[in-house]
Amino acid sequence: MARMSLPAPVARLIEELSRLPGIGPRTAQRLAFYLLRSSPDLARNLSAALVNLRDQTVWCSRCFNLSENDPCPICQDPDRDQNRICVVEEPLDLLAIERTGLYAGLYHVLHGSLSPLEGRNVEDVKIAELVERLQAHPVAELILAMDADHEGDTTASYVAQVAAAHASRITRLARGLPTGADLEYADESTIASALQGRQDSA
């Protein structure tokens, strides 16, 4: 006796959606059936957006932020303070700081934090690229804007150590950010207070 199963295209979509972080099999099923019931334009637009995501975006070769151009607009902006670099873990952290409107320097995106227990070591993030950048152009201030958790503290301490010879001053965001909080989820006023109250890194 034949048993009912999902059509292959639906099963494949569910499988691919379930690979995304935070989406389990049940959520993937709901999303797949939502797309099936929605206007055909929604699926076509989503498909085009996914293709464009890979075809029309690049990582800036200087700061490693996501951009449509290389170098990115921030790195190309002559009005930004070239003697100040803010180091963040992820591109969303950069956007969070930009929303405050208080910082006008450059950035460096590490793409992660150090966490040996989870298999993220120095070679897995963009620390070597930061040191190389600082060797070519030392800065007056290096701002360490990592998350206020154990991994962020570990990463900040290591970056401060390897960058000490290439920055006149190394600071960290003030603890206006609650311990354990992700920078990307903090509101603008909290980030603004932390940015304005940054302190010299120990």
PDB file of C-alpha atoms in Angstrom, residues 142-144 152-164 169-175 198-202:
ATOM      1  CA  LEU A 142      41.368  51.619  18.659  1.00  0.00           C
ATOM      2  CA  ILE A 143      37.883  51.136  20.121  1.00  0.00           C
ATOM      3  CA  LEU A 144      37.033  47.568  21.155  1.00  0.00           C
ATOM      4  CA  GLY A 152      33.769  39.290  24.026  1.00  0.00           C
ATOM      5  CA  ASP A 153      36.066  39.950  26.987  1.00  0.00           C
ATOM      6  CA  THR A 154      38.501  37.263  25.837  1.00  0.00           C
ATOM      7  CA  THR A 155      38.542  38.643  22.307  1.00  0.00           C
ATOM      8  CA  ALA A 156      38.990  42.241  23.467  1.00  0.00           C
ATOM      9  CA  SER A 157      41.888  41.305  25.726  1.00  0.00           C
ATOM     10  CA  TYR A 158      43.659  39.441  22.933  1.00  0.00           C
ATOM     11  CA  VAL A 159      43.117  42.211  20.380  1.00  0.00           C
ATOM     12  CA  ALA A 160      44.362  44.822  22.868  1.00  0.00           C
ATOM     13  CA  GLN A 161      47.518  42.753  23.400  1.00  0.00           C
ATOM     14  CA  VAL A 162      48.401  42.227  19.730  1.00  0.00           C
ATOM     15  CA  ALA A 163      47.445  45.773  18.700  1.00  0.00           C
ATOM     16  CA  ALA A 164      49.125  47.661  21.546  1.00  0.00           C
ATOM     17  CA  ARG A 169      45.101  54.541  22.813  1.00  0.00           C
ATOM     18  CA  ILE A 170      42.988  51.387  23.143  1.00  0.00           C
ATOM     19  CA  THR A 171      39.517  51.753  24.650  1.00  0.00           C
ATOM     20  CA  ARG A 172      36.482  49.572  25.324  1.00  0.00           C
ATOM     21  CA  LEU A 173      32.846  50.561  25.357  1.00  0.00           C
ATOM     22  CA  ALA A 174      31.679  51.516  28.837  1.00  0.00           C
ATOM     23  CA  ARG A 175      29.572  48.961  30.671  1.00  0.00           C
ATOM     24  CA  ARG A 198      34.336  54.245  26.684  1.00  0.00           C
ATOM     25  CA  GLN A 199      37.418  53.638  28.807  1.00  0.00           C
ATOM     26  CA  ASP A 200      41.042  52.693  28.281  1.00  0.00           C
ATOM     27  CA  SER A 201      41.406  48.943  27.842  1.00  0.00           C
ATOM     28  CA  ALA A 202      43.188  47.211  30.698  1.00  0.00           C
TER      29      ALA A 202
END
